[in-house]
Short mmCIF file of C-alpha atoms in Angstrom, two decimals:
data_model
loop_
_atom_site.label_atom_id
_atom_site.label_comp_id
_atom_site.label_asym_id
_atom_site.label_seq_id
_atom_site.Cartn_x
_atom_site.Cartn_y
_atom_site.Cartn_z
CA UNK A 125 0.26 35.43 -2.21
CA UNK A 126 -0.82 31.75 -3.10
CA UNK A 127 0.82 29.04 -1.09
CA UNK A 128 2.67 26.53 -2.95
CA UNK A 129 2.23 23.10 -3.00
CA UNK A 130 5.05 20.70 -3.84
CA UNK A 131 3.59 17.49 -5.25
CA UNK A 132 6.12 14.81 -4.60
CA UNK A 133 6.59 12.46 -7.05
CA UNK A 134 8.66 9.00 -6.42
CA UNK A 135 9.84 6.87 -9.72
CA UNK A 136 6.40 5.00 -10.50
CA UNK A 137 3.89 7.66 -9.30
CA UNK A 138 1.25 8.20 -11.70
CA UNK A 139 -1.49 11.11 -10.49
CA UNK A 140 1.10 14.11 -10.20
CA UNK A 141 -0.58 15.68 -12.77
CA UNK A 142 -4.14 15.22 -11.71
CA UNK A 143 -3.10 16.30 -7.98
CA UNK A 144 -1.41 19.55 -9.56
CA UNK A 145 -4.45 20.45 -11.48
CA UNK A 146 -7.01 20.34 -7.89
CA UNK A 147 -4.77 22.43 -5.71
CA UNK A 148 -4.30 25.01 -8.78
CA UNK A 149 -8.26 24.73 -8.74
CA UNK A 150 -8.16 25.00 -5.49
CA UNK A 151 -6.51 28.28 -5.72
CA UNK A 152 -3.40 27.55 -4.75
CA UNK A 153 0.09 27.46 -6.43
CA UNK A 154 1.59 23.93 -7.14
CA UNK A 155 5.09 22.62 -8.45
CA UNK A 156 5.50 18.49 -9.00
CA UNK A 157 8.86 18.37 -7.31
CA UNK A 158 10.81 15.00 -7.95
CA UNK A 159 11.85 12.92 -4.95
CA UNK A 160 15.77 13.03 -5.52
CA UNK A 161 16.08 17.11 -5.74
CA UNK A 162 12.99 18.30 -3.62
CA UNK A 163 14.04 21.58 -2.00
CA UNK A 164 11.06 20.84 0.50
CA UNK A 165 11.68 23.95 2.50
CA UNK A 166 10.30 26.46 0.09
CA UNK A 167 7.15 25.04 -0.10
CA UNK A 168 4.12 25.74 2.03
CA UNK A 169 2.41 21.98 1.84
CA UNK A 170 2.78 18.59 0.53
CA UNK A 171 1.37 15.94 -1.70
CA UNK A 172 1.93 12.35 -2.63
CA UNK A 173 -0.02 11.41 -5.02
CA UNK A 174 -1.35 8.04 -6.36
CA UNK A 175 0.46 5.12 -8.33
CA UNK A 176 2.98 2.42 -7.64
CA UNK A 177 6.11 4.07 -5.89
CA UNK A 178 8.78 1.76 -7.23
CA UNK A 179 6.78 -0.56 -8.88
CA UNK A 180 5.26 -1.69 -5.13
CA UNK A 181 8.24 -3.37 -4.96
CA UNK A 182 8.32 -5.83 -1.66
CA UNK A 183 4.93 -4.38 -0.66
CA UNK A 184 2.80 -0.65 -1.90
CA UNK A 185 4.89 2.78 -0.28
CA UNK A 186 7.52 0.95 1.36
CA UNK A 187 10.71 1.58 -0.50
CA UNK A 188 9.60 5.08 -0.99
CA UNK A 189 8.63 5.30 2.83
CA UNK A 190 12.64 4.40 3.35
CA UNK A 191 13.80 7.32 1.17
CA UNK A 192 15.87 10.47 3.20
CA UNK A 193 13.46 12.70 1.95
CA UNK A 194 11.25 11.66 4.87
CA UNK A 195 13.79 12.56 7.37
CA UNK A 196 12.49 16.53 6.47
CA UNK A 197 9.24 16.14 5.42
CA UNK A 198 8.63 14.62 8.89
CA UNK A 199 10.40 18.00 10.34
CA UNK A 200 8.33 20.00 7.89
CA UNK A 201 4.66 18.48 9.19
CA UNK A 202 6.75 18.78 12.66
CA UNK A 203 6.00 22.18 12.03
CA UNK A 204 2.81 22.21 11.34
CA UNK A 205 2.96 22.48 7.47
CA UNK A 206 -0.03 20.21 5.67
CA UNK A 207 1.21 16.66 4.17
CA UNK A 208 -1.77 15.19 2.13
CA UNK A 209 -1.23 11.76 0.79
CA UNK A 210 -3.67 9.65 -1.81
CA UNK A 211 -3.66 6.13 -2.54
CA UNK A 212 -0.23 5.49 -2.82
CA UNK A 213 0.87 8.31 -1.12
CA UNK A 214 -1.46 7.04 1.79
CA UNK A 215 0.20 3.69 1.70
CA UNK A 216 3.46 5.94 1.69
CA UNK A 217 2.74 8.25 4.83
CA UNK A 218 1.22 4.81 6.99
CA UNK A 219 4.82 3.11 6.37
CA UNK A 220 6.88 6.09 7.10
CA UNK A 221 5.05 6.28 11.22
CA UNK A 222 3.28 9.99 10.07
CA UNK A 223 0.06 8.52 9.74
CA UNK A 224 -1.80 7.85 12.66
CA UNK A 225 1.36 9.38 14.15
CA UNK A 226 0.77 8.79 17.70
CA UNK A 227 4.33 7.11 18.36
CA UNK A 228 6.99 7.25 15.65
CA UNK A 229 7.06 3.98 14.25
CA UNK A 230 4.43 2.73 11.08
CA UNK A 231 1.46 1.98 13.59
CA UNK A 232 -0.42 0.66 10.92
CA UNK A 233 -0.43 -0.86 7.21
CA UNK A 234 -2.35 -0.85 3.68
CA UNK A 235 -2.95 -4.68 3.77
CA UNK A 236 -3.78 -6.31 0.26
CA UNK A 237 -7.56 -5.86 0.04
CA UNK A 238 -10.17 -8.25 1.02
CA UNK A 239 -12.89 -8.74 -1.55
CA UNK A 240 -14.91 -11.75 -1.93
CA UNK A 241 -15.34 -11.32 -5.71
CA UNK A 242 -11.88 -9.73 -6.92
CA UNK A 243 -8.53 -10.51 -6.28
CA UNK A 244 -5.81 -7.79 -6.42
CA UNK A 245 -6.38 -4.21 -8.06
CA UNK A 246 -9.93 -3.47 -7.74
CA UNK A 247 -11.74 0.40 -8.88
CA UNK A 248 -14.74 1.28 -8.45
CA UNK A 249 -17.08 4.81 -7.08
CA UNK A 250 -17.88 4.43 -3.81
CA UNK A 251 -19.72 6.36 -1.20
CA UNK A 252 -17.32 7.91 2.12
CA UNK A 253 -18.77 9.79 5.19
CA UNK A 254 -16.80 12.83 7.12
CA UNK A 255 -16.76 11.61 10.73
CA UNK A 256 -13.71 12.80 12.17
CA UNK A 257 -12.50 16.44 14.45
CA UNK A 258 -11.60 19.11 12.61
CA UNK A 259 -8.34 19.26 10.95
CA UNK A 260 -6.26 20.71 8.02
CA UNK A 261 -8.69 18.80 4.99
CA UNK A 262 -12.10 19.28 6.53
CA UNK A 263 -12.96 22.40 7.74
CA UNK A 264 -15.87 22.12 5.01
CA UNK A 265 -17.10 19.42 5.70
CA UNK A 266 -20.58 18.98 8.20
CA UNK A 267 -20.31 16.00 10.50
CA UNK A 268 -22.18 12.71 8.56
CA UNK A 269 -21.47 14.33 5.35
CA UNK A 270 -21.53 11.79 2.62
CA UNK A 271 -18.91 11.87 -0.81
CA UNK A 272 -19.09 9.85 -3.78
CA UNK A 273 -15.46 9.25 -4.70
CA UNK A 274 -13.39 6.77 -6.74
CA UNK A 275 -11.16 3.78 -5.40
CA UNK A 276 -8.13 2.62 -7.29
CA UNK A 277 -5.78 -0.27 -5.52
CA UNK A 278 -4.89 -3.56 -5.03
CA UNK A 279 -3.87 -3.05 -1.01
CA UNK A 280 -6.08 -0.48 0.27
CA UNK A 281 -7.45 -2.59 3.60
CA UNK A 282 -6.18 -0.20 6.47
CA UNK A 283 -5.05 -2.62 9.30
CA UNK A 284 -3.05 -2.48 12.63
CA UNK A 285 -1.80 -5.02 14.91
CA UNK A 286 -1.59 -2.74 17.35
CA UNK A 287 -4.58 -3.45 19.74
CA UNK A 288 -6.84 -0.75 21.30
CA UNK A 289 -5.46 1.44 18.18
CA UNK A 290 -8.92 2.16 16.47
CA UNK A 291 -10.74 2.42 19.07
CA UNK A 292 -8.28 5.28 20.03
CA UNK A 293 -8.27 6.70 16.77
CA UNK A 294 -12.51 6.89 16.96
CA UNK A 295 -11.93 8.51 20.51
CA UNK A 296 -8.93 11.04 18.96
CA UNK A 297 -11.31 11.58 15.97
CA UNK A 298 -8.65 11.16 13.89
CA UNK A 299 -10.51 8.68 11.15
CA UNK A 300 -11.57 11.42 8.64
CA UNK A 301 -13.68 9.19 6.46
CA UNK A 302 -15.19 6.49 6.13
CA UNK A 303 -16.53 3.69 3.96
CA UNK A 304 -20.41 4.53 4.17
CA UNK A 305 -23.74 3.13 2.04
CA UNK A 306 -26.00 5.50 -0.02
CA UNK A 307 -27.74 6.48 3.73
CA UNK A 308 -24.44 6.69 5.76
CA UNK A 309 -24.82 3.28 7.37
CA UNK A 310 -21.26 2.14 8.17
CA UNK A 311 -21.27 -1.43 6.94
CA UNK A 312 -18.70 -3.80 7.06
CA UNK A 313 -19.09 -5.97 4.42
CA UNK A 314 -18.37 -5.53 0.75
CA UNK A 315 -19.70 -3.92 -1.39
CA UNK A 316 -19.78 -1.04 1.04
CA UNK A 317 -16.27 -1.84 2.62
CA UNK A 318 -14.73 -2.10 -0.80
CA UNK A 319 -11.48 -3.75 0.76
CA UNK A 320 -12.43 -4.92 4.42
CA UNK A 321 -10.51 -1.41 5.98
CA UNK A 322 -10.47 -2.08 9.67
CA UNK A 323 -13.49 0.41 11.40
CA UNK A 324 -14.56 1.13 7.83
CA UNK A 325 -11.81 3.72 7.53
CA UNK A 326 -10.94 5.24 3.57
CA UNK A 327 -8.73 8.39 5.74
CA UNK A 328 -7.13 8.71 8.83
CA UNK A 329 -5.06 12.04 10.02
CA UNK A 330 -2.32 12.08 12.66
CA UNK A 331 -3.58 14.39 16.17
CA UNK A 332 -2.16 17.24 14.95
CA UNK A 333 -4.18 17.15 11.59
CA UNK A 334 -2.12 18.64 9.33
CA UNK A 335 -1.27 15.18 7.76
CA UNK A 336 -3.99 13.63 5.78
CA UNK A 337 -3.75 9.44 4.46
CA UNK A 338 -6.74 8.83 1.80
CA UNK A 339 -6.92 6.02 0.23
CA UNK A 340 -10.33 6.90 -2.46
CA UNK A 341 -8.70 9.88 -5.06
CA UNK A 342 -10.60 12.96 -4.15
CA UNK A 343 -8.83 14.43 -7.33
CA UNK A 344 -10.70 12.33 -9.55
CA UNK A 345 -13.87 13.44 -7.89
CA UNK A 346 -12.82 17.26 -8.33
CA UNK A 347 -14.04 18.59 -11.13
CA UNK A 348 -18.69 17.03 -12.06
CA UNK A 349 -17.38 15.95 -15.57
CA UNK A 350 -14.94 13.62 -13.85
CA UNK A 351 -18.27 11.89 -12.13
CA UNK A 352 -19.03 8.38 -13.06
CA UNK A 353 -23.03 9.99 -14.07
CA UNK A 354 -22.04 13.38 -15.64
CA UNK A 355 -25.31 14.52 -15.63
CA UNK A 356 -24.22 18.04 -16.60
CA UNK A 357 -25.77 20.73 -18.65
CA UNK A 358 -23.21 22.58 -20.05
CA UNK A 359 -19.79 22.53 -20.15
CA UNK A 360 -19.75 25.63 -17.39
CA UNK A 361 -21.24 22.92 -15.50
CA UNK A 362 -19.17 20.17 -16.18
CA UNK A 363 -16.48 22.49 -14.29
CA UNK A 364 -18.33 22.58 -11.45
CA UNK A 365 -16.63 21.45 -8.34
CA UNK A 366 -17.98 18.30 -6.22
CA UNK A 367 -17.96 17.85 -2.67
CA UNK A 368 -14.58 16.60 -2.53
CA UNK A 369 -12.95 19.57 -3.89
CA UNK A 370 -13.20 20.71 -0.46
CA UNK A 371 -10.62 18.77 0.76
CA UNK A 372 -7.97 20.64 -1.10
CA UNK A 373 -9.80 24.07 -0.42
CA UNK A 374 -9.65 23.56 3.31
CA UNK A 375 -5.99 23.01 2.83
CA UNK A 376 -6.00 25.89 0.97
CA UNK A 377 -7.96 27.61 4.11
CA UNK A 378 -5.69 26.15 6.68
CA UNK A 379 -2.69 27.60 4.82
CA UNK A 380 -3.94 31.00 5.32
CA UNK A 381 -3.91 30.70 8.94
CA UNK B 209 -1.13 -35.85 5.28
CA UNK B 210 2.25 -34.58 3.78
CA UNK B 211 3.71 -31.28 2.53
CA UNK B 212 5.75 -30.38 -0.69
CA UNK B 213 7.27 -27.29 -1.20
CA UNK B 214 7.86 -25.56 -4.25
CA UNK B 215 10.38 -22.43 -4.80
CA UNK B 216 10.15 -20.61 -7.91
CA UNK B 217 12.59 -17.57 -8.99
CA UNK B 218 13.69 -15.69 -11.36
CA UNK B 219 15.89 -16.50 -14.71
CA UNK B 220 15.82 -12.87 -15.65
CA UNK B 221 17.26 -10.14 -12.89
CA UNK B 222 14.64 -9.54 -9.99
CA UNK B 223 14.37 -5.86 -9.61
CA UNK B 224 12.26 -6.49 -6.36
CA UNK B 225 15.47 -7.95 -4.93
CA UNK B 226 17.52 -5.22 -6.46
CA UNK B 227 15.64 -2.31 -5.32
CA UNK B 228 14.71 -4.06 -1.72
CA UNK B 229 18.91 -5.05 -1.11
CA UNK B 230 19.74 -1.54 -2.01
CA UNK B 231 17.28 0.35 -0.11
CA UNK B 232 18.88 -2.26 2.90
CA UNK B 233 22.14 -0.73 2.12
CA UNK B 234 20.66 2.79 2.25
CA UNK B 235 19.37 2.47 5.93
CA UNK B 236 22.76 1.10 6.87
CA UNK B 237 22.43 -2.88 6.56
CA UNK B 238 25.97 -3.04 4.99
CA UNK B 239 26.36 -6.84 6.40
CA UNK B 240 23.59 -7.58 4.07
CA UNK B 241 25.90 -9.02 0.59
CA UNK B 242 23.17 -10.29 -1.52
CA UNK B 243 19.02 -11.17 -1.94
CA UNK B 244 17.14 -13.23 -3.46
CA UNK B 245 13.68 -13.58 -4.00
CA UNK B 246 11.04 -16.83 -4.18
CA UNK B 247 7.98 -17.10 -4.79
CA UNK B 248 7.07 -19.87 -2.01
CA UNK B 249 4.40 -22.41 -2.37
CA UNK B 250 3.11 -25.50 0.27
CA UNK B 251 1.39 -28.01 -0.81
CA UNK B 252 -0.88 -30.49 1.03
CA UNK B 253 -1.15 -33.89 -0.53
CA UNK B 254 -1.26 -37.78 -0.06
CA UNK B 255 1.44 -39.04 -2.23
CA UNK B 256 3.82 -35.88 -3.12
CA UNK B 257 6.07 -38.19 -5.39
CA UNK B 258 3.04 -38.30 -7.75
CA UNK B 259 2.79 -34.40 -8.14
CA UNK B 260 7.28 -33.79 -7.69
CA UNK B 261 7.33 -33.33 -11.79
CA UNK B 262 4.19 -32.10 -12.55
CA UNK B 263 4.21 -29.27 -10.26
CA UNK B 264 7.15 -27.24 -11.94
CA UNK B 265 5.00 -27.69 -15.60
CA UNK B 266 2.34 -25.47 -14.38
CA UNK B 267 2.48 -22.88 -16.35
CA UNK B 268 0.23 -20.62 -13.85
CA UNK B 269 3.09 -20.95 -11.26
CA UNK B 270 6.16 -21.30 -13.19
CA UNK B 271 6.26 -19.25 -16.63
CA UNK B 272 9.01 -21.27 -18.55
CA UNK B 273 10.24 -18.08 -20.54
CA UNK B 274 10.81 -16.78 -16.70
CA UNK B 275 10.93 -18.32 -14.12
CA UNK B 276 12.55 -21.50 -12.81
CA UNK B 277 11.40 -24.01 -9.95
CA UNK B 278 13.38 -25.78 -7.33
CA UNK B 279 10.59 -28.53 -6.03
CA UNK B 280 10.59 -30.69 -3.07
CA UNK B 281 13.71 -30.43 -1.53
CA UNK B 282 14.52 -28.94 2.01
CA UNK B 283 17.44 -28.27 1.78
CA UNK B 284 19.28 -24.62 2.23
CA UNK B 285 22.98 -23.20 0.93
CA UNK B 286 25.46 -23.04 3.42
CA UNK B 287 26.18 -19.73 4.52
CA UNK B 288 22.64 -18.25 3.53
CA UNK B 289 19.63 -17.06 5.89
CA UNK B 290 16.37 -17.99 4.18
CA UNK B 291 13.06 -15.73 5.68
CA UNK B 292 10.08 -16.33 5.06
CA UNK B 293 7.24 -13.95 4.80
CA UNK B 294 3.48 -14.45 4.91
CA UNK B 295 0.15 -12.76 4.59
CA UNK B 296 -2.13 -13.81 7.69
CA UNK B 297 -5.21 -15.75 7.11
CA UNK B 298 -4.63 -15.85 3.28
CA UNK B 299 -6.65 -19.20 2.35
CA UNK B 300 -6.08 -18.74 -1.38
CA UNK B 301 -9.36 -20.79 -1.89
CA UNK B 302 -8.71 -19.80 -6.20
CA UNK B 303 -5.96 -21.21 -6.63
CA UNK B 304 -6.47 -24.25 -5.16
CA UNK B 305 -9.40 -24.59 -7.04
CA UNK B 306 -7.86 -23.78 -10.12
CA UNK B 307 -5.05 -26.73 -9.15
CA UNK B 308 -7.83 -29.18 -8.06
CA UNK B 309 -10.57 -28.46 -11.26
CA UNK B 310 -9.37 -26.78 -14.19
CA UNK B 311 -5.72 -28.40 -13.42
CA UNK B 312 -6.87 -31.74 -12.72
CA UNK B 313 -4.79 -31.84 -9.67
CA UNK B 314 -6.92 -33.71 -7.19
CA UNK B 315 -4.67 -35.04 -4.86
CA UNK B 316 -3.62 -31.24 -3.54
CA UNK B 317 -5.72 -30.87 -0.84
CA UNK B 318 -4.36 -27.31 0.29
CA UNK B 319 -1.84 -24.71 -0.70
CA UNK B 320 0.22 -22.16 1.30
CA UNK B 321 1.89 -18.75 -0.92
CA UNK B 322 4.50 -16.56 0.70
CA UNK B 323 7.95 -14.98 -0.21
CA UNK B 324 11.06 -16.42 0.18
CA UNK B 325 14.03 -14.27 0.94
CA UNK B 326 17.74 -15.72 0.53
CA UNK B 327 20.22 -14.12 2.50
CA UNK B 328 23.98 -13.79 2.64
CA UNK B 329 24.69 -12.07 5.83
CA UNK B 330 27.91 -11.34 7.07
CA UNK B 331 27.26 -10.90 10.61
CA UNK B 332 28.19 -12.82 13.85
CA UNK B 333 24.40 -13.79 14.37
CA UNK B 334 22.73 -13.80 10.88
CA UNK B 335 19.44 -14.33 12.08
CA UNK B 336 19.45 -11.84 14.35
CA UNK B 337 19.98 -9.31 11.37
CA UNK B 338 17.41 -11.55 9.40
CA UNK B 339 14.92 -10.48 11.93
CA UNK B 340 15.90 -6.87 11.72
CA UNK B 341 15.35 -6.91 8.16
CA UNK B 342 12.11 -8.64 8.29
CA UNK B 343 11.02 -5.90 10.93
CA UNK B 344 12.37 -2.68 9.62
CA UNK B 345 11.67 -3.50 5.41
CA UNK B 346 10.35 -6.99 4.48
CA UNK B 347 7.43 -7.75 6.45
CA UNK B 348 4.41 -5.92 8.01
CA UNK B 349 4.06 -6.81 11.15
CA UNK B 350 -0.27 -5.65 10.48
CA UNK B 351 -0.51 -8.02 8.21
CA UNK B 352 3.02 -10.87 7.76
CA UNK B 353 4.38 -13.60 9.50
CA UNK B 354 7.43 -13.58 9.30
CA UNK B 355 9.53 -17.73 9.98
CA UNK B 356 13.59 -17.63 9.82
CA UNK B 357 14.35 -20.44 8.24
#
């Protein structure tokens, strides 16, 4: 039996549909499951997908971060279940404490991005790198593996106050991805750091693993027709998966376990 | 140097300040009666009595059809908490350039943007809810400031 995956949508959410379609190619079973009647309990995993929760009302994933439904989705990942969240729903997951998840309370923030040439919402392809321990997202992934993959969002700049909290992320290997040049270089600076993301990071998981913040949309970089060259042959080819499918089939993978 | 401030709300209902007052009532801030939002600027100028009028006519700050702008004053309601929230080490180098050269506004010689919250708190110690609020829904500590007016 296919696991089922209940993509959460909040009022304002825009990439339900996208996130359905990769874990269904994925090969699992997925139901978009509205934040104000969620029966989270029957499902097997989680998604929040992209958009603007609320409008980003007072600031991106906070209002939604506030809503009850966390009180048993955080029991649910208590248990070990996956909780994946993309672009907004990675802004979502750092507010609510379950991302990086070493002490309860939002350790960390999506801080309006920091780009010397545009101001506000800025998308573009850009290049990530798999550097972090295995987990729940990654189990096909090499180590130094590099991912072209879109960006979408005006506050995407991963920050903490918290000090000493990278570096013990780095040491916990729980930064997934991140911001990398054609040759994996980690480089600070834009145009390689899109948004200025403290340590370069585009995904950070929580120590258990099993919940996954992403800011780039690895369900826009599913399918090779979706790819900003499209150099495809056929349209058998344009179905093709790309390397960032793998995130959802490792999920799929993990699920089995 | 001197400074001149410049508030600017909404005519039409802010459903920012909707959504953020009931999502207060939600996690249990009941003392919390009513929000308001402002968008906050600073200004950094010479003579401030030359810019007091023109500042509420630019049409990049204040949309007419919109918005409204209280300019200049410091003064606060009675019986209201005012927080305000910024982003750190914000320089907003384009606007000020967009004041100073397509503007014609010379004299400004920096600007400051943040959020202005108004309060009415019914609570023995206001500000000590204010700072609550700040912590637990309107402000990042990552990335705000947060000054209780």
């Amino acid at each position: 039996m296919k696991p089922t995956i209940a993509v959460i949508w909040f009022p304002g959410m825009n990439c339900e549909n996208e996130a359905k379609r990769a874990c269904v190619a994925a090969g699992m079973d997925s139901e978009i499951a509205r934040w104000n009647n969620a029966k989270l309990e029957k499902f097997d995993g989680y998604l929040l997908p992209g958009g603007w929760s609320f409008e980003d009302r007072v600031r991106a994933g906070v209002i939604a971060s506030k809503d009850p439904l966390f009180d048993s989705l955080k029991e649910e990942a208590k248990a070990g279940k996956p909780v994946l969240g993309i672009c907004n729903g990675c802004q979502v997951l750092a507010e609510t404490g379950l991302v990086p998840g070493i002490k309860p309370e939002a350790q960390m923030a999506l801080a309006p991005n920091a780009n010397p040439f545009v101001s506000g919402y800025y998308c573009t392809w850009v290049k990530i790198k798999h550097v972090g321990k295995k987990n729940a997202y990654n189990a096909f992934f090499k180590h130094g593996e590099i991912l072209d993959i879109p960006i979408a969002h005006g506050e995407g700049r991963f920050i903490s106050a918290e000090k000493g909290l990278m570096e013990q992320l780095e040491k916990n290997g729980q930064i997934v991805f991140k911001y990398c040049d054609a040759n994996g270089a980690v480089i600070h600076d834009f145009p390689v750091n899109p948004n200025g993301a403290a340590a370069n990071i585009a995904a950070v998981a929580n120590p258990k693993g099993n919940v996954l913040a992403i800011m780039p949309h690895p369900e826009r970089a599913f399918f090779k027709f979706q790819h900003k060259e499209k150099q495809m042959a056929n349209y058998g080819d344009a179905m093709t998966l790309m390397p960032a499918a793998r995130i959802f089939e490792s999920m799929r993978e993990y699920l089995k376990k | 140097m001197k400074t001149l401030k410049m508030f600017v709300g909404l005519k039409i209902p802010d459903t920012t300040a909707i959504t953020a007052l009931n999502t207060l009532k939600r996690m249990g801030y009941s003392s919390v009666g009513k929000l308001e939002r402002f968008q906050y600027y600073e200004f950094t100028c010479a003579n401030p009595e030359l810019l007091t009028d023109r500042l509420a006519k630019i049409d990049i700050l204040v949309n007419a059809n919109k918005n409204y702008a209280i300019v200049g004053t410091e003064s606060h309601e009675e019986g209201f908490t005012y927080l305000l929230v910024k982003n750190k080490g914000e320089t907003h180098e384009g606007l000020l350039s967009t004041l100073q050269n397509r503007l014609g506004l010379k004299e400004i010689q920096s600007v400051a943007v943040g959020t202005l919250w108004k309060m009415h708190i019914v609570d023995p110690d206001p500000k000590k809810v204010a700072e609550e609020v700040a912590k637990e829904l309107l402000a990042s500590p990552h990335y705000q400031e947060v000054v209780v007016l």
